[in-house]
XYZ file of C-alpha atoms in Angstrom:
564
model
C 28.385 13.066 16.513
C 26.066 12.741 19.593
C 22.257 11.506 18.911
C 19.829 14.372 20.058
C 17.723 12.653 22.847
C 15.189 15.730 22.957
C 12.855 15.913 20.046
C 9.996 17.941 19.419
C 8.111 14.350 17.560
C 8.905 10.890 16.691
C 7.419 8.942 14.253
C 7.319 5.330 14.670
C 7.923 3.914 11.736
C 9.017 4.864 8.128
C 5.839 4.125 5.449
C 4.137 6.969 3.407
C 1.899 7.695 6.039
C 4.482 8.134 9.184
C 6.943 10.111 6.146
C 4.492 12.304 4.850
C 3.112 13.050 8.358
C 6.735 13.739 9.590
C 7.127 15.822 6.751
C 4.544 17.990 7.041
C 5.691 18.524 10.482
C 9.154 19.412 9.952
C 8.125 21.797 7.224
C 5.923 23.366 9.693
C 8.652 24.255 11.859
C 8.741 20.971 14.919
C 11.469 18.770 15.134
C 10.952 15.559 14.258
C 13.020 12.356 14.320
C 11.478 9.127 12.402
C 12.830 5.663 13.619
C 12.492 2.689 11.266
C 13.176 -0.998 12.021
C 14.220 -2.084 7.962
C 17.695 -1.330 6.579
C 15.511 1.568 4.091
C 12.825 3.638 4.494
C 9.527 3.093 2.712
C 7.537 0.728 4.642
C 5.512 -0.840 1.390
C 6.412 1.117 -0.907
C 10.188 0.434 -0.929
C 12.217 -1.405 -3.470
C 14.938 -4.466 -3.532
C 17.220 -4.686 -6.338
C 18.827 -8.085 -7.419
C 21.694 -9.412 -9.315
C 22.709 -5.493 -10.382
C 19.623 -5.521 -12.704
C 16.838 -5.581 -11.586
C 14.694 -3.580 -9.025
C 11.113 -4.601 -7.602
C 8.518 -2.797 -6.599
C 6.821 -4.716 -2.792
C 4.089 -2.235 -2.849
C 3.950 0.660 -5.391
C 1.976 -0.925 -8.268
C -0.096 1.911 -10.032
C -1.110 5.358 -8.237
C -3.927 6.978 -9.478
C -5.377 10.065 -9.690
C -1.608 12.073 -9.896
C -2.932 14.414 -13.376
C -3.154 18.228 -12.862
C -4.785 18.910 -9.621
C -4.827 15.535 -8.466
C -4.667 14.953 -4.210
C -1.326 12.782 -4.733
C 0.652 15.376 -6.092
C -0.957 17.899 -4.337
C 0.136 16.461 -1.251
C 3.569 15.916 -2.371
C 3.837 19.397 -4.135
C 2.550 20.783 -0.517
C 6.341 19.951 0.245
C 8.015 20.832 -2.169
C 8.353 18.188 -4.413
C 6.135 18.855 -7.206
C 9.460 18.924 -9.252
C 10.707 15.770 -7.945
C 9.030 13.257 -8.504
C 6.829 12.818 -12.159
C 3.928 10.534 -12.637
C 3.976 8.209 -15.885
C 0.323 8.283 -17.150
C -0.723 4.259 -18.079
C -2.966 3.210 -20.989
C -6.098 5.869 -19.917
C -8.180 3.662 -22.254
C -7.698 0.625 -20.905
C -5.166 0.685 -17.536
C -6.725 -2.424 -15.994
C -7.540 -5.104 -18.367
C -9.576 -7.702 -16.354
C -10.402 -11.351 -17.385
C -12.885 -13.605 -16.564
C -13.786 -17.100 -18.419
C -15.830 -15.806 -21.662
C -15.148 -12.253 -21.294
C -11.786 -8.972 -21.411
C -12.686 -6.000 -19.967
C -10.122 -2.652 -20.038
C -10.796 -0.471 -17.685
C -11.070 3.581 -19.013
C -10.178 6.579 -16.844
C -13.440 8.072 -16.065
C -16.642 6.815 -14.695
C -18.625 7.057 -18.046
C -16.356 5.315 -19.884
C -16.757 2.697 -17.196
C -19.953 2.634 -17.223
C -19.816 2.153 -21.059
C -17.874 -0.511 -21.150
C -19.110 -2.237 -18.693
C -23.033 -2.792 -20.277
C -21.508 -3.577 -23.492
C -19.603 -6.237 -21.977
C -23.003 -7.426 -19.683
C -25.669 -6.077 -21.872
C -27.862 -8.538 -19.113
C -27.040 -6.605 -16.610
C -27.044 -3.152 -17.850
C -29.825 -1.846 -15.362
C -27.960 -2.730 -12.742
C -24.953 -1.313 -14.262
C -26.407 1.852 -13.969
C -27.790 1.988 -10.569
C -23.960 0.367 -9.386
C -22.038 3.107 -11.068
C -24.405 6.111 -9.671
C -24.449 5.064 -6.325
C -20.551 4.243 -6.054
C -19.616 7.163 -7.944
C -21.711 9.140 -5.745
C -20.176 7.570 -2.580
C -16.626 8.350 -4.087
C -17.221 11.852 -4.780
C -19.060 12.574 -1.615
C -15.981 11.234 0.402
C -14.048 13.597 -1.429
C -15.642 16.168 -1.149
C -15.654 15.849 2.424
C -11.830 15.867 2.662
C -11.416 18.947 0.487
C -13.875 20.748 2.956
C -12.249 24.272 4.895
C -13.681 23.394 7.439
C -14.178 20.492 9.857
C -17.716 18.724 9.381
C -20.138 17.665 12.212
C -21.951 14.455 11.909
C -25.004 16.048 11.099
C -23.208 18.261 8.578
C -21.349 15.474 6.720
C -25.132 13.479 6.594
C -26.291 16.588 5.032
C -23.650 16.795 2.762
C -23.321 13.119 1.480
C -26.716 11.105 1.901
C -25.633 8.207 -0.533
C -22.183 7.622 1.491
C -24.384 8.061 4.890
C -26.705 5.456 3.104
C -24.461 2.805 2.282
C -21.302 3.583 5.038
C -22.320 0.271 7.241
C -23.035 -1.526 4.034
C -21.091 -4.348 2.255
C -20.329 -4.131 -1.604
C -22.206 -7.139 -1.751
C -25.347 -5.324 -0.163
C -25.051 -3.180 -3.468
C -24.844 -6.234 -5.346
C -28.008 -7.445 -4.173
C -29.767 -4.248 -4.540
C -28.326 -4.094 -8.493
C -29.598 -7.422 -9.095
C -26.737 -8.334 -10.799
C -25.243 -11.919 -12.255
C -22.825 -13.996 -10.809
C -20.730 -12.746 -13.362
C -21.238 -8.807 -13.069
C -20.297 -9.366 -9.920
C -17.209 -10.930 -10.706
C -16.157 -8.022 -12.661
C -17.493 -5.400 -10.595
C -15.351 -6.731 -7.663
C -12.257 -7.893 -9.552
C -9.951 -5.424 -7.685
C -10.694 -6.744 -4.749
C -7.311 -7.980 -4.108
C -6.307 -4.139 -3.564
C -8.123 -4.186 -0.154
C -7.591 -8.242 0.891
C -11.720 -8.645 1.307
C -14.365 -10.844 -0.541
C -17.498 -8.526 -1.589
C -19.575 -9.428 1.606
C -16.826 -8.091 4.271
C -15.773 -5.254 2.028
C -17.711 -1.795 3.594
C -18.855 -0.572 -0.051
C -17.027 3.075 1.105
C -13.861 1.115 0.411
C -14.602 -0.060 -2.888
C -16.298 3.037 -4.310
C -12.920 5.307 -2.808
C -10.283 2.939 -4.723
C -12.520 2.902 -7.673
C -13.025 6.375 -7.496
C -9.758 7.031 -7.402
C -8.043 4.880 -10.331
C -10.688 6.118 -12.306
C -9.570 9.991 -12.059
C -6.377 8.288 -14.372
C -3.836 5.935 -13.320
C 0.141 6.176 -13.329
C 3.361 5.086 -12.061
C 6.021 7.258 -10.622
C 9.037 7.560 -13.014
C 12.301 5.711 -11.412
C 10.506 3.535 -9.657
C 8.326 3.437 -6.265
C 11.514 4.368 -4.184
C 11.218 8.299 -5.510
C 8.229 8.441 -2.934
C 9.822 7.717 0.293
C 12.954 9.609 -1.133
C 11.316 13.039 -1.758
C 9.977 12.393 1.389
C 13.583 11.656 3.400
C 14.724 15.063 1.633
C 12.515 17.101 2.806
C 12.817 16.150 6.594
C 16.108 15.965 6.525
C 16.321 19.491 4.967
C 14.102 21.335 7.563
C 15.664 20.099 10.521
C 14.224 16.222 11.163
C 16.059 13.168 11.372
C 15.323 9.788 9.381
C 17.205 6.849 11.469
C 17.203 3.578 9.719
C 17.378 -0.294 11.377
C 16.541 1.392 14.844
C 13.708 -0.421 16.235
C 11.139 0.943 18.943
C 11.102 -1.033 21.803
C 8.420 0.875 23.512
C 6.235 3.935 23.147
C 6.448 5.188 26.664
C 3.283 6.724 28.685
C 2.913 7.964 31.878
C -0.052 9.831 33.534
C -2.435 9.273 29.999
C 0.592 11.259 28.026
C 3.099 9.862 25.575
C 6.522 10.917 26.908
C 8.423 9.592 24.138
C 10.590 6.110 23.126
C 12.689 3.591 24.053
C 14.660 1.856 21.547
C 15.772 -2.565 21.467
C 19.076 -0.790 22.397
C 18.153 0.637 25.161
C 18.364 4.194 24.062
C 15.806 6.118 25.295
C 14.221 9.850 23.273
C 11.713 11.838 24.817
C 9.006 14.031 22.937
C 5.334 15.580 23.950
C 4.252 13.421 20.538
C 4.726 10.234 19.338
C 2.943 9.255 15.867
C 3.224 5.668 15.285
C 3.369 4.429 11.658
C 3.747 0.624 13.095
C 0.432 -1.519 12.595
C -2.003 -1.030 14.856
C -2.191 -3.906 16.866
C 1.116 -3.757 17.530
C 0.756 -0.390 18.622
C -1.685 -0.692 21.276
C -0.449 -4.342 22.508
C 2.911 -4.182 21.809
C 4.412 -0.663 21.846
C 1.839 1.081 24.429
C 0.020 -1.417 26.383
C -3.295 -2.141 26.750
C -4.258 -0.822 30.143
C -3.191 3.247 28.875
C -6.392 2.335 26.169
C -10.140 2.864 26.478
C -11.565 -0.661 27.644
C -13.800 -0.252 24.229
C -10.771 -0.153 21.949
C -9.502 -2.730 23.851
C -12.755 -4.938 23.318
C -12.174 -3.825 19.409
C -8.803 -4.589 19.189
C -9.249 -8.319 20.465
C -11.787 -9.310 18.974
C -10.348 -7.056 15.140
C -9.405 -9.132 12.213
C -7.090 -8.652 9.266
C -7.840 -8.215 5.716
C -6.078 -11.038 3.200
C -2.273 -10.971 2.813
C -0.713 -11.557 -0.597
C 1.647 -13.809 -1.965
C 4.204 -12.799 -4.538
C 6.638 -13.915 -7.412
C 9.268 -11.166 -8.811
C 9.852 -12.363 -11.911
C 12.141 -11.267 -14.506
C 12.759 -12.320 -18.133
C 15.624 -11.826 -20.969
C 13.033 -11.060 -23.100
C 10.055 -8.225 -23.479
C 6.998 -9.472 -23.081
C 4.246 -10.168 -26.154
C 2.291 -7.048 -26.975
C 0.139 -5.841 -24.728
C -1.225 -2.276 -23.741
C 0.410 -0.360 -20.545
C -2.343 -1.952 -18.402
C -2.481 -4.373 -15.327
C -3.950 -7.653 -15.388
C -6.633 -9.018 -13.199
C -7.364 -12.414 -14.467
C -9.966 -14.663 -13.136
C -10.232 -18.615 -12.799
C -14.009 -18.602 -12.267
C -16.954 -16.510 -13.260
C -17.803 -16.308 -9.364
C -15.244 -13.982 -7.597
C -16.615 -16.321 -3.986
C -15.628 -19.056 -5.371
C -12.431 -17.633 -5.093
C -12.267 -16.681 -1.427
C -13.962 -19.979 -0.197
C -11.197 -21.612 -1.902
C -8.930 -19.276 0.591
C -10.941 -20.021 3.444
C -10.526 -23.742 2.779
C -6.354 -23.241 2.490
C -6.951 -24.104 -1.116
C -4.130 -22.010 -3.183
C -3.750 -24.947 -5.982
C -4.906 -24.036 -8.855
C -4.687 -20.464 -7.850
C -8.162 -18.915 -8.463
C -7.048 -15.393 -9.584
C -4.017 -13.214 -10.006
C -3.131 -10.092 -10.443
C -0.307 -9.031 -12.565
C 2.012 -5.544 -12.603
C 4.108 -4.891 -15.446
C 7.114 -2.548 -13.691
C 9.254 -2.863 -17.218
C 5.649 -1.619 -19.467
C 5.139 1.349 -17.187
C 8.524 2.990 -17.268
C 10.430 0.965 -20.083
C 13.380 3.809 -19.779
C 14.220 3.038 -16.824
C 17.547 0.839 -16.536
C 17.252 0.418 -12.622
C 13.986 -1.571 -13.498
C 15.569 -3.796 -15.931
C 17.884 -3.332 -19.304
C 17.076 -2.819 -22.481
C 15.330 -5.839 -23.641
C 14.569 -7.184 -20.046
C 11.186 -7.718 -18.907
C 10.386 -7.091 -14.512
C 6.710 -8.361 -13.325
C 4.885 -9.151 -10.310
C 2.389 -11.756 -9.895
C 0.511 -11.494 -7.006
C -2.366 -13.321 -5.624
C -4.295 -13.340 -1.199
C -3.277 -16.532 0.299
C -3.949 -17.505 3.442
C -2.791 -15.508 6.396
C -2.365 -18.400 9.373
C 1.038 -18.644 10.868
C 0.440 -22.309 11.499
C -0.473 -23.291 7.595
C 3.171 -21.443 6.415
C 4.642 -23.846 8.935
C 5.267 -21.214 11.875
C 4.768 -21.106 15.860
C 4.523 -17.123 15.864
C 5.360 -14.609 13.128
C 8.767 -13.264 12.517
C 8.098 -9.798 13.967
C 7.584 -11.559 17.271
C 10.802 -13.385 16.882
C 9.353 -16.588 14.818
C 11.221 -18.610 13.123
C 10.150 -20.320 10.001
C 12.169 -19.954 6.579
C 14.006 -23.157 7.414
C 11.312 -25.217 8.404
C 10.126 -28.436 6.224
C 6.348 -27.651 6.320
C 7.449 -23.508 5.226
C 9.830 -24.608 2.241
C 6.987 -27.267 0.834
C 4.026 -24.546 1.091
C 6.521 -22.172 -0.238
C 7.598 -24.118 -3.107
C 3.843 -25.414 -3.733
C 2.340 -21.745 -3.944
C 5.370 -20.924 -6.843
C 4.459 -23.432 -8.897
C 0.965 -23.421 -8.975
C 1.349 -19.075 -8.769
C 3.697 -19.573 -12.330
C 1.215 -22.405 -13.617
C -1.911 -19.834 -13.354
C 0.669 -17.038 -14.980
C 1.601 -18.968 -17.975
C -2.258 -19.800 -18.436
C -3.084 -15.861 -18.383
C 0.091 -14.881 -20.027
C 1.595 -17.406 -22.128
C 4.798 -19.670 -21.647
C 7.657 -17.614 -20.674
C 9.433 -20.311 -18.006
C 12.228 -20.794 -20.615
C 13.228 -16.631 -20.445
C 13.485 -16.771 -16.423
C 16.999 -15.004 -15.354
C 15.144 -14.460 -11.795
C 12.673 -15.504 -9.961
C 12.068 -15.035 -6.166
C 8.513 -15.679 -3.870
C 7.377 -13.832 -0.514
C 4.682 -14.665 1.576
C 3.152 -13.160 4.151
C 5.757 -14.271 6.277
C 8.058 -12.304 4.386
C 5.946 -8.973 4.452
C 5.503 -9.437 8.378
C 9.527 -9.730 8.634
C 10.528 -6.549 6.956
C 6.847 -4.353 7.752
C 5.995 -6.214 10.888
C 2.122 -6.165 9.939
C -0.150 -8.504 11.846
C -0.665 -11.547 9.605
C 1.383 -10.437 7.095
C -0.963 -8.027 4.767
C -0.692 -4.793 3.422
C -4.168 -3.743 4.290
C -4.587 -3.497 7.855
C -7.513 -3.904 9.650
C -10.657 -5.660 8.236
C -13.081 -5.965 10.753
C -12.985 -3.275 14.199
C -16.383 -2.848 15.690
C -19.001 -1.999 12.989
C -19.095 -2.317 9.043
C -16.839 0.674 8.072
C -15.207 1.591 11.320
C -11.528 1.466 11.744
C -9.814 3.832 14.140
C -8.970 7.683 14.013
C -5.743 9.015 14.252
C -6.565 10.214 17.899
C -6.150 7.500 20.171
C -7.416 8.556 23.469
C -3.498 8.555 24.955
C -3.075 12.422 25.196
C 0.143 13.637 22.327
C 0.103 9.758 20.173
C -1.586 9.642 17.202
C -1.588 6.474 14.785
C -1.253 6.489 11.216
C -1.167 3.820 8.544
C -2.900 0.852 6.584
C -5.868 0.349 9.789
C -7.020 3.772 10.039
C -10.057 5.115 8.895
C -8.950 6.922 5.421
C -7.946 3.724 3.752
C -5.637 1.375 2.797
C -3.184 1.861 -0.261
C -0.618 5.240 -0.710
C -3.310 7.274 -1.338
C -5.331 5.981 1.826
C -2.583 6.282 3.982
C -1.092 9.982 2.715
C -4.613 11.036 3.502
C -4.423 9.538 6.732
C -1.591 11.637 7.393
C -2.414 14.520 5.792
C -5.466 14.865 8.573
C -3.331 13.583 11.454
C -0.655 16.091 10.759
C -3.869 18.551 10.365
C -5.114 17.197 13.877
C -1.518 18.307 15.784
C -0.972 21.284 13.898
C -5.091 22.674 14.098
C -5.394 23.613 10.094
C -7.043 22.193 7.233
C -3.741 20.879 5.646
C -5.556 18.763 2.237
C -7.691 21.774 1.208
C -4.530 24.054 1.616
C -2.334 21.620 -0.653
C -5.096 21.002 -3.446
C -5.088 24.762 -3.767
C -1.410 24.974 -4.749
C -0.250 25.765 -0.941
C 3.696 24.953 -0.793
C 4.808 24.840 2.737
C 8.365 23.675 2.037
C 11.541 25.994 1.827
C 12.376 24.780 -1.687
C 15.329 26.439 -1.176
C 16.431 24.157 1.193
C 16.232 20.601 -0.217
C 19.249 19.125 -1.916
C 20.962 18.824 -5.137
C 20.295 15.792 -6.434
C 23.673 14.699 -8.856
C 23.826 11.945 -11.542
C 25.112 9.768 -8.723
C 21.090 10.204 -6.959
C 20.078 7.139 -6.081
C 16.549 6.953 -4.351
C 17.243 4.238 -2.242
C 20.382 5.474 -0.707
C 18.880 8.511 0.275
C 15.872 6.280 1.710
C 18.350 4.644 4.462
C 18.556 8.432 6.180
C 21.783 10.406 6.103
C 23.411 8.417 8.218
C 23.858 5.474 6.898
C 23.527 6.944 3.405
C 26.962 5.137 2.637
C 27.038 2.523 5.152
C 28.063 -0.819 3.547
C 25.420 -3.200 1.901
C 23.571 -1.048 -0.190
C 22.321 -3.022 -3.724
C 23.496 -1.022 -6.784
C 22.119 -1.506 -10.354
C 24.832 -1.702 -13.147
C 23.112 0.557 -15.368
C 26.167 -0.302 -18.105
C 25.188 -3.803 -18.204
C 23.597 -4.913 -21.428
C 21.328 -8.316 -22.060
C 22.936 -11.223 -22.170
């Protein structure tokens, strides 16, 4: 069958923010073909599976704020798939536990209960508490508030509208620190999620924290089957009204002539033409790489050189012929030191032995049914911790998206091998010995991430510093019909971050108010139109487009298999 050169969009790039932005095109009648470099679609929040038992999660950990109403599943039940994919609700007393030397904290849904906990544990610092909770609560609800808006704000009108996240939007979470007057310690457990943005409190814009907060704090869950169901639902409905999902075809070049995006050309030299391009790739790459500088502004140029990346993360899949010792449905942050900078000077240093904190995601505790995760008896778990992004320290000339080559070098194996054991040694501290139940254990660096999501340095977080405290880039670019979407731009980081993100570039092209539509029930699928799924549905099949949906080399789980 001949490949359609004439499209009406292509997406660059196959994450939840180039997906969901694709699919709210298709359902609104263009036709759209999304291009993806990796053997699956997903970008982070795709799946492996290994020795036809276990699957494991690179970047779907927890997802909050999916109860009734919530924007997550109204954006996916704006296409259709309100039916398709179900969130499992975590421990809502206690969903993150976090632990610092001398003190456990778990982490309630809601912001009282929060706040509650949180001045029982630091009775010292329960003034400060209170004036930290208000003012990032505020900022949360405030940004919001502004996406949920009919109508698009003005400057002036969003100042009106939200004076504490005006206040504080060029302001560090250690700036709110400071004002608290808070301990070494409350700050330590004030910022222990910092890992789910890469930043140490005084480069983190305090918007950042307060909208993640904010966010796990309206309830936290996992999606039932397994992070794969996202990018799935997504591939369905694309497919189903008319788009295209191409797996392992990699954009050689967004092409532009006369200030307008005129479509792609592919490494094999194919070339497809549409008025719009949306590119899901990282930013960087984008402008440098896929574009070229000289069709951008000089200022976003300027930003672009002289931009930074937030922390990558290392990580160790590990899974065990056991379960795991009692514990609640909840994550684990778990501290070395009572001072959280501590921490990140170690970093800074290229210190990663002992490993000064972890944090720890329990795939086989939030969905225990599931026999794609692990069987009965099994326990699957992450262990993650930011390491050092430099290409040089992991023992590499250039990164692998550029055509680096490291995983057989001396200096790569040693830091490889060094991070695992002192990454398993800080494990076993937080969670007990459990070497001895090993059946598999497997480490990525950033190296690894930047080889299958070709992200600058390796993170999962995108941009940290680009002009100001706070700015990062809009989905407009300047370049008239390509928009960006993605980790770097201005919504956020994270699934929800970047299904926002698309959500109000797909709003941008299409001139509505897309968000506000969805959170009022809005469907703008044909329901009708997406497919059966059979007993033989299998997420990540489905996530390689149709296609190559049975092309040779897909993992399978044995579902039949029992513990050894």
């Amino acid at each position: 069958m001949a490949k359609r050169k004439e499209w009406d969009a292509v997406v660059v790039g196959s994450g939840i923010g180039g997906l969901v932005c694709a699919a709210y095109l298709a359902v609104s009648g263009l036709r759209v073909l999304v291009l993806e470099q990796h053997d699956v679609a997903g970008g982070n929040s795709h799946v492996f599976r290994r020795r036809r038992r276990y699957e494991f999660d690179v970047g779907i950990h927890y997802l909050g704020d999916c109860g009734p109403g919530g924007l997550l599943p109204s954006v996916f039940g704006g296409l259709g798939l309100a039916d398709r994919i179900t969130y499992l609700p975590m421990d809502q007393d206690g969903f993150d536990r976090i632990v610092v030397p001398g003190l456990t904290l778990d982490v309630p849904a809601g912001w009282d209960g929060y706040r509650k906990r949180l001045k029982e544990a630091l009775p010292g610092d329960a003034a400060g508490i209170d004036t930290f909770t208000s003012i990032c609560s505020a900022v949360g609800a405030e940004g919001r508030s502004a996406l949920l808006s009919e109508t698009d704000l003005t400057d002036e009108q969003f100042a009106a509208r939200s004076p504490a996240f005006t206040a504080w939007e060029q302001r560090t979470l250690a700036d709110l620190f400071d004002h608290c007057g808070l301990s070494t310690r409350a700050r330590t457990v004030l910022a222990a999620h910092a890992p789910t943005y890469g930043l140490p409190p005084g480069r983190c814009p305090l918007p950042t924290h307060a909208a993640i907060i904010d966010h796990y704090l309206h309830g936290a869950y996992y999606p039932k089957g397994g992070g794969q169901m996202l990018p799935a639902g997504l591939v369905e409905v694309i497919e189903s009204h008319g788009g295209e999902v191409r797996t392992r075809a990699r954009v050689e070049r967004i092409l532009v002539t006369s200030g307008r995006a005129r479509g792609v050309t592919l490494t094999d030299g194919e070339v497809v033409t549409a008025p719009l391009v949306v590119s899901n790739a990282d930013y960087t790459r984008t402008v440098q790489n896929l574009v070229g500088e000289e069709h951008f502004e000089p200022g976003t140029v300027r930003r672009i050189r002289g931009s930074t990346m937030s922390l990558p993360f290392a990580v160790l899949y590990v899974a065990l012929d056991t379960t795991l010792p009692e514990r609640p449905n909840a994550n684990l942050w778990w501290y070395r030191h009572t001072d959280i900078d501590t921490g990140f000077r170690q970093l800074a240093e290229h210190r990663i032995d002992p490993v000064p904190f972890l944090f720890v995601s329990f795939s086989s505790l939030k969905d225990p049914a599931a026999r794609n995760i692990a069987p009965e008896g099994h326990s699957n778990f992450q262990v993650m911790t930011l390491v050092p992004p430099d290409h040089a320290y992991w023992g590499a000339d250039a990164g692998p998206a550029d055509g680096g080559r490291y995983r057989r070098t001396d200096l790569y194996r040693r830091r490889k091998q060094e991070l695992t054991d002192a990454m398993l040694n800080a494990a076993e501290e937080a969670l007990g010995p459990f070497r001895g139940h090993i059946t598999h254990l497997e480490a990525a660096t950033p190296l690894t991430h930047e080889r299958y999501i070709h992200s600058r340095g390796g993170t999962p977080y995108g941009l940290a510093g680009w002009g100001a405290t706070g700015e990062r880039p809009d989905t407009t670019t300047g370049v008239e019909g390509l928009h960006v979407v993605g980790t770097s731009i201005r919504y956020g980081s994270g699934i929800e971050g970047v299904a926002t993100g698309a959500m109000m570039c797909a709003s941008t092209i299409l001139g509505r108010r897309l968000v506000p539509e969805v959170t009022r029930g809005a469907v703008l699928a044909d329901r009708s139109l997406l497919p059966h799924r059979g007993e033989d549905f299998d997420p990540l099949a489905v996530s390689r487009g149709r296609a190559r949906r049975h092309a040779r080399g897909l993992a399978r789980i044995d579902t039949a298999r029992r513990p050894a």
